[in-house]
mmCIF file of C-alpha atoms in Angstrom:
data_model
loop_
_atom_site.group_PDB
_atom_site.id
_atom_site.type_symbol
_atom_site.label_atom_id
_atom_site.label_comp_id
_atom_site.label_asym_id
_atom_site.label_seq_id
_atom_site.Cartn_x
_atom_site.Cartn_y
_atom_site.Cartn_z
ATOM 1 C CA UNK B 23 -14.438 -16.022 -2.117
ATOM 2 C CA UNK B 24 -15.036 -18.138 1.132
ATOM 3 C CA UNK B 25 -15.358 -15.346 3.268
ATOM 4 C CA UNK B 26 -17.555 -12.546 2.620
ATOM 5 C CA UNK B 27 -18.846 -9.680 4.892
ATOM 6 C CA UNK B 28 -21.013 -6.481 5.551
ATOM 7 C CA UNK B 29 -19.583 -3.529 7.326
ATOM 8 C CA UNK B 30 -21.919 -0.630 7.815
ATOM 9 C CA UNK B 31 -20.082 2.819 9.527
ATOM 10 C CA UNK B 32 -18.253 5.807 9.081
ATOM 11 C CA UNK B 33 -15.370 6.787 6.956
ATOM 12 C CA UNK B 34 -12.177 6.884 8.782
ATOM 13 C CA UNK B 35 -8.241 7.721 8.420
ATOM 14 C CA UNK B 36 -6.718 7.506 5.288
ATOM 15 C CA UNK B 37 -4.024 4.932 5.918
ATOM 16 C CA UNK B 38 -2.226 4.310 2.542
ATOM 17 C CA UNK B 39 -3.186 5.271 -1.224
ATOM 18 C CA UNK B 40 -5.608 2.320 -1.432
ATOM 19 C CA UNK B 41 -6.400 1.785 2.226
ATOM 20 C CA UNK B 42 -8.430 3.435 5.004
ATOM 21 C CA UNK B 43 -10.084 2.410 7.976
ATOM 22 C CA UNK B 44 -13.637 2.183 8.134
ATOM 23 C CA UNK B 45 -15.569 2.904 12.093
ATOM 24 C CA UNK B 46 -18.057 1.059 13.692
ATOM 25 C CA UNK B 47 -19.681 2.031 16.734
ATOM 26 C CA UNK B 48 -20.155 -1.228 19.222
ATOM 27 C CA UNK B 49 -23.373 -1.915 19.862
ATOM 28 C CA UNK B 50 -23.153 -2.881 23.807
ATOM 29 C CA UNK B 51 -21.407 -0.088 25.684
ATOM 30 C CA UNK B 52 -18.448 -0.821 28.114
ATOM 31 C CA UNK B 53 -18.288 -0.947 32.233
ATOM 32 C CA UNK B 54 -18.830 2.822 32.338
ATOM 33 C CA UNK B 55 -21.502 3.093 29.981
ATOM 34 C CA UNK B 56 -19.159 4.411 26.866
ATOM 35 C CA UNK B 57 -19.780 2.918 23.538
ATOM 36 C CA UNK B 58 -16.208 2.021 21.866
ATOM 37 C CA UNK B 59 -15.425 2.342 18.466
ATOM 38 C CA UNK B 60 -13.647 -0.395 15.777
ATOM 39 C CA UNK B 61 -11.137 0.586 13.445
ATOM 40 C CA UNK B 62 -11.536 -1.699 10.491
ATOM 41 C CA UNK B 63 -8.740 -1.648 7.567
ATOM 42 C CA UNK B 64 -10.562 -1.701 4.130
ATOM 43 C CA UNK B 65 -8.412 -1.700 1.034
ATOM 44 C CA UNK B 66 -10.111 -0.514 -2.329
ATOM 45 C CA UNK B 67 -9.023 -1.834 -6.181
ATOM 46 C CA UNK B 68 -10.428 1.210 -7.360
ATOM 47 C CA UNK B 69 -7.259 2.835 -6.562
ATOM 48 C CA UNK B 70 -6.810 6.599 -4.855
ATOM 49 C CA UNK B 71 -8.906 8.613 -6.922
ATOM 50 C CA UNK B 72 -12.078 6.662 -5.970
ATOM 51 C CA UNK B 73 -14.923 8.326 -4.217
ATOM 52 C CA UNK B 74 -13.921 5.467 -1.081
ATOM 53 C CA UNK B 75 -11.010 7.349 -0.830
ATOM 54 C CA UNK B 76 -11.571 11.184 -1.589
ATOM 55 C CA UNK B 77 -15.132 11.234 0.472
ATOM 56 C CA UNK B 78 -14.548 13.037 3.992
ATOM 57 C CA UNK B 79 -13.670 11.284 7.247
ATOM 58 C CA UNK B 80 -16.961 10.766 8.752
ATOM 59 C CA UNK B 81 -19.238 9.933 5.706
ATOM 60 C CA UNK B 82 -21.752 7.068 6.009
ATOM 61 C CA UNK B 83 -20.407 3.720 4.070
ATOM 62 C CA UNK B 84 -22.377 0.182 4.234
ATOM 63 C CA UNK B 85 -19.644 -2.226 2.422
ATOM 64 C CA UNK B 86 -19.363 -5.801 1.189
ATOM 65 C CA UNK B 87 -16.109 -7.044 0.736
ATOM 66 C CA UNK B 88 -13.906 -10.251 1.730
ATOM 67 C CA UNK B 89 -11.525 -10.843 4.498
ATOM 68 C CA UNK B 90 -7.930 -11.538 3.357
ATOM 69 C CA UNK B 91 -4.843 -10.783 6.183
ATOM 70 C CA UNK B 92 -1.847 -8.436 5.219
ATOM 71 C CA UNK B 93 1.315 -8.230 6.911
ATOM 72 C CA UNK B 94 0.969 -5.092 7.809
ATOM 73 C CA UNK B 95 -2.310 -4.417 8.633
ATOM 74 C CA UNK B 96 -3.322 -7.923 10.106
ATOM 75 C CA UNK B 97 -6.957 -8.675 8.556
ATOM 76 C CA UNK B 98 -8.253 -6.681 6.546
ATOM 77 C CA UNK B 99 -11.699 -6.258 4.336
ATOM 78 C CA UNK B 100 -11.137 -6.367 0.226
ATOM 79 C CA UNK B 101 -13.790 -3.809 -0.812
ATOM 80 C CA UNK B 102 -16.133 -5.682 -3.586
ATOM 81 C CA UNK B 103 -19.371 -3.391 -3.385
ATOM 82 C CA UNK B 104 -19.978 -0.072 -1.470
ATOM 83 C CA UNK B 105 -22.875 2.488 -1.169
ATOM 84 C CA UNK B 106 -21.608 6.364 0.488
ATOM 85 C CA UNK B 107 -23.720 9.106 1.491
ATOM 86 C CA UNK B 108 -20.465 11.729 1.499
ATOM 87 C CA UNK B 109 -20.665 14.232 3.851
ATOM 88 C CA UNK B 110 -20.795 18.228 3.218
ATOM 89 C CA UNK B 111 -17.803 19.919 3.309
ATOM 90 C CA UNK B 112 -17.368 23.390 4.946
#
């Protein structure tokens, strides 16, 4: 691949059966001193029974993957490599 990246964040929404966003905290804050948050669409091969897409929204998730744009979804990150530390459930 040309492009390849590293996302580190928090598991988000589940958006489709191979698909779910991914959040990153910014690291500046804004004009009123709030930090904002990035939605970014990741899309598995591992299809929906993978632990990228059964782990709980909030779990911690450092990624590599490659950028590739989707009509629907605009860019998105190809997930090639991921390491999550799931979350407990109640």
């Amino acid at each position: 691949m040309i492009s390849s990246c590293f996302v580190t964040g928090r598991l988000g929404k589940v958006i489709d059966p191979t698909t779910r966003y991914v959040e990153v905290d910014r690291v500046l804050p804004d004009a009123c001193g709030t930090y904002s948050v990035d939605r970014i669409p990741v899309r598995t091969y591992s299809g929906k029974g993978c632990l990228f897409m059964v782990a709980p929204e909030g779990s911690y998730i450092g990624l590599k993957g490659h950028l590739e744009t989707r009509e629907e979804f605009g860019v998105l990150v190809y997930l090639e490599f991921e390491e999550i530390f799931p979350m407990k459930t109640k």
